[in-house]
């Protein structure tokens, strides 16, 4: 037998007449609704608790009994939602041994359009007078105790681990039956049974303190021995119809049952209304944890609050969202999640939810659907679990210091306080003047002359001192010490308000400082509003790259992620929609006025960012003034027109109120005149909600619902309807939302990555920094985790993606291990054309690479590393397709509604990911810089002159952007070597040579190939020159500059639909193919121009985004090649097969300059300085111990000349040198003065850049 109690709940609702709009609810039992029925259904228990709990510990279904008025036009009464949130765990019973005092909690109902209604509930216990209910409870106890007796006296049998887990923990201790009955029982003859009941006010604005006072006084009226002076209906009627909403910036006093209640509302220039105690949040969590939670909320990470007190859940959630000013939480927001809605934790969208704990289970027993990107806050245990890779809030330490100082001034510790009692204030010894005069806090004393600009001005300081001596005070009158004035609320309440204002101002000041120049970067749309709405998803509304380039380096990890959030996009959109101040909604208007104030005060140029921490100096004391001088007093409660005998009730029981007198308000009072048409009421409601929402007009409403739906198709779960079809539809919305988010993310990442092409497509000037790329990839990883955790059957580990990969690896390895599956080992293709076959594509092998990296400790970290590696290898779509092709495994792991089992959406999702193959990412190589990576090097000698006779011992040294290997000996018989070393980054140069030993030490090398064994990137370093004494330029070693090779076989293997990316041929490449032998002067000039242009562009990119400078200097068609063409033009051809090199000409010029210097010919100072430099560099290069040959020496000279900005001087010297006349023909470029002058002008552009050379280019040179 299960007993089902329908609790009745009673609501007072308010009509929208411009008053303080309130609904009141009372929950209790109704005897006629006691139902006995026989069933095996467990639906009675909405809390999900099992039947092994004693009947008094179980919870039963509750129901709304009454609400007043019946309906409000603008705010239809949602019975299910209100019932769930008033008693989130349902109805409960107690005996006199466990009776508790009234418990207050608030809640919030957020509609699908984002508008909010606040609820304030007081739950208390009333005696059960029905004999039927009492005997039913007794029966339940007999059954329960009989079951427990059987369990205790049954001899133990071997159990499965599942059985052991489900045994209730109190039974494992095997207590005696008498003890069990004594502490956990109900005896009808001895015990009194109590049941929970709840009264609740529903209001459109969060006047928490005033509502709590009203409810407590109403409850006190029915429990106190003396009845109140008037019937309860009078007080309720007064609150519903005669207490107006205080106008903005005013305070209002009205009468409760036993005392006055004060509520006040901020003006339009102040921070929005917030009436929850911030002190409690800091005492529960400590400053450090609050700031970490705040950071998670700003980055729209999933947040789950956990506490056994409903009011704590609400206080923390409301405080965190209030501190975000001027930004607003845009996603699912359910501070108290009713027990029947736990499946909403499966939502694959950002959310902020509060989960009730029973106070016994610890965190380890809590099974959550997804934890990869979850911030879990255990409020009662002062503990917070953060997601991995959470960036630090800018100036975190200084910010913590400033908040701590404010708290200390109010006598509150900055650490979490385990003794913190629920809602009790502990403000000790605080004087209002302390904060204002505390210079250490950066809070200036209240002197009008003590402003930010004039603080350092000595003249003003002397003036002030003089004025003080004359006895005239410039200070503001300190209202708190004014004994005559009387504050209209208790001191605790005033201090709570003051602390709230101080802390909120400190937080608001951070954003005002960080975004003081945000307006400069807002991109105003060129088209009309309608067109802008319809193309909103494709539009860029903020110049993120330029904004970030102005920010201090430490801010970037946080800011680059924050600029990608929905809340930031919505904030900027509202800025675009509001052209003038009248049009602006409240939050934006307040923020903009603060930003303007900062701009006026700041002497520094507004766009020049500094990481100097500026404390909050703006503390608004308007709230104190309102509480000292009450602006309005409402009508007092009075006798209503009730029949004789109505309004009486039994003491100790909250009664049914008379619905006829509460169903409608007065026909004539001074507030009713304003309540004419419904249209006006609707507008007024929108004005009130503007403190919480961006909803000013129909257009904005349409915009919020349609245009900004980036992956958040479901703004808010609907609490009232929980039929299976609604849950299915909700999940379908999730699937559609995830797909849309995937489409937008891939598009955004491609647009960012493609740079110049993106600009041509009209996406605005875009450049992507390393920080920004990391941000986008991290948000892609987060999206993949949310997709993989949607509709999971059983959760294993924190990362759903990695868990799926492990399952796949396990099943694949089992299949491969079976004898039937054995296949002959695959032979390496002996492809003559390819010296280095591409790595075999293997999902499992890539997983093993990640598993072997000891630096990555967690599942979430491994999943992210695997995604990065797959992105770099251009295999992400292919790997995931392979993973999902195991349909049996997917069915086993996922429910039918999961995203991964919706075939069409899954195909589209993989297709979007395929587009990443069009661009090159180095997101693995650039992030995991300290890991060990295997490299494979192959030297390819010329086929024409085979290296079979070669007798010397070759060596190589590989350099990358992060490190170099040092000299590695290569076996001369195989000419290949595999070695493991710390990540070198992108490879830039290979130095190679030999020791000149043996009979035949001459070697013609075509190229060197190097492959990264994890990412598969293969680099080609072309050579095409001899190494050996007496051949070519006599070089025994060369520095080769390489580029990433695109693998032809690789693209064929992948059946990728996008063609392999090819660089468009530069001008020079075309000239070289047209006239391979000789270039004319115009083509040579063009070549030099292109080479210099490449270097200039390199330095104009953000530092993190620059490619290899070595390639631009020494690579194909680089600066060295271009200057080679200059010196070779018109060079007199050598006779008798003797090769003459540019270096020979330079050496002769050096001899000439040294002889002229010694003969002290009269030349100006400048000329002598240039000559000295030139000769000094020539001598240093010639005396190097390296055998780099004549061309290698020329390359070194050009690199050093570029580094020290001397190239243009040297060209001028050599053009005028007599040796040039001897060695060059008359038509040579070096003999044409106008051409030489233009060459000098082009080379001078390098002067403004600080060129740093790679170590391999200048080894052995000490200049």
Coordinates of N, CA and C in Angstrom, one line a residue, residues 228-238 242 635-648 658 661-662 666:
X228 N -4.3 39.0 15.6 CA -3.9 40.3 15.1 C -5.1 41.2 15.2
X229 N -4.9 42.6 15.1 CA -6.0 43.5 15.3 C -7.1 43.4 14.2
X230 N -6.6 43.0 13.0 CA -7.6 42.9 11.8 C -7.6 41.5 11.3
X231 N -8.6 41.1 10.5 CA -8.6 39.8 9.9 C -7.4 39.7 8.9
X232 N -6.9 38.5 8.7 CA -5.7 38.3 7.8 C -6.1 38.8 6.4
X233 N -7.3 38.7 6.0 CA -7.7 39.2 4.6 C -7.3 40.7 4.4
X234 N -7.4 41.5 5.5 CA -7.2 42.9 5.4 C -5.7 43.1 5.0
X235 N -4.8 42.4 5.7 CA -3.4 42.6 5.4 C -3.0 42.1 4.0
X236 N -3.6 40.9 3.6 CA -3.3 40.4 2.3 C -3.8 41.3 1.2
X237 N -5.1 41.8 1.4 CA -5.7 42.7 0.5 C -4.8 44.0 0.3
X238 N -4.3 44.5 1.4 CA -3.5 45.7 1.4 C -2.2 45.5 0.6
X242 N -3.1 47.7 -2.4 CA -2.9 49.1 -1.9 C -1.5 49.5 -1.7
X635 N -1.3 53.1 2.0 CA -2.4 53.1 2.8 C -2.3 52.0 3.9
X636 N -2.9 52.3 5.1 CA -2.8 51.2 6.1 C -3.8 50.2 5.9
X637 N -3.6 48.9 6.4 CA -4.6 47.9 6.2 C -5.9 48.4 7.0
X638 N -7.1 48.0 6.5 CA -8.3 48.4 7.1 C -9.3 47.2 7.0
X639 N -10.5 47.4 7.7 CA -11.5 46.4 7.7 C -12.1 46.3 6.3
X640 N -12.4 45.1 5.8 CA -13.0 44.9 4.5 C -14.4 44.6 4.7
X641 N -15.1 44.7 3.5 CA -16.6 44.5 3.6 C -16.8 43.0 3.6
X642 N -16.8 42.4 4.8 CA -16.9 40.9 4.9 C -18.1 40.6 5.8
X643 N -18.7 39.4 5.5 CA -19.9 39.0 6.3 C -19.5 38.7 7.7
X644 N -20.5 38.8 8.6 CA -20.3 38.4 10.0 C -19.8 37.0 10.1
X645 N -18.8 36.8 10.9 CA -18.3 35.4 11.0 C -17.1 35.1 10.1
X646 N -17.0 35.8 9.0 CA -15.8 35.6 8.1 C -14.6 36.1 8.7
X647 N -13.5 35.6 8.4 CA -12.2 36.1 8.9 C -11.8 35.5 10.2
X648 N -12.6 34.5 10.8 CA -12.2 33.8 12.0 C -11.5 32.6 11.6
X658 N -11.0 34.4 2.4 CA -12.2 34.6 1.7 C -11.9 35.1 0.3
X661 N -13.5 38.5 -1.3 CA -13.0 39.8 -1.1 C -11.6 40.1 -1.7
X662 N -10.9 39.0 -2.0 CA -9.5 39.1 -2.5 C -9.5 39.0 -4.0
X666 N -9.7 47.6 -5.3 CA -10.6 48.7 -5.1 C -10.9 49.4 -6.4

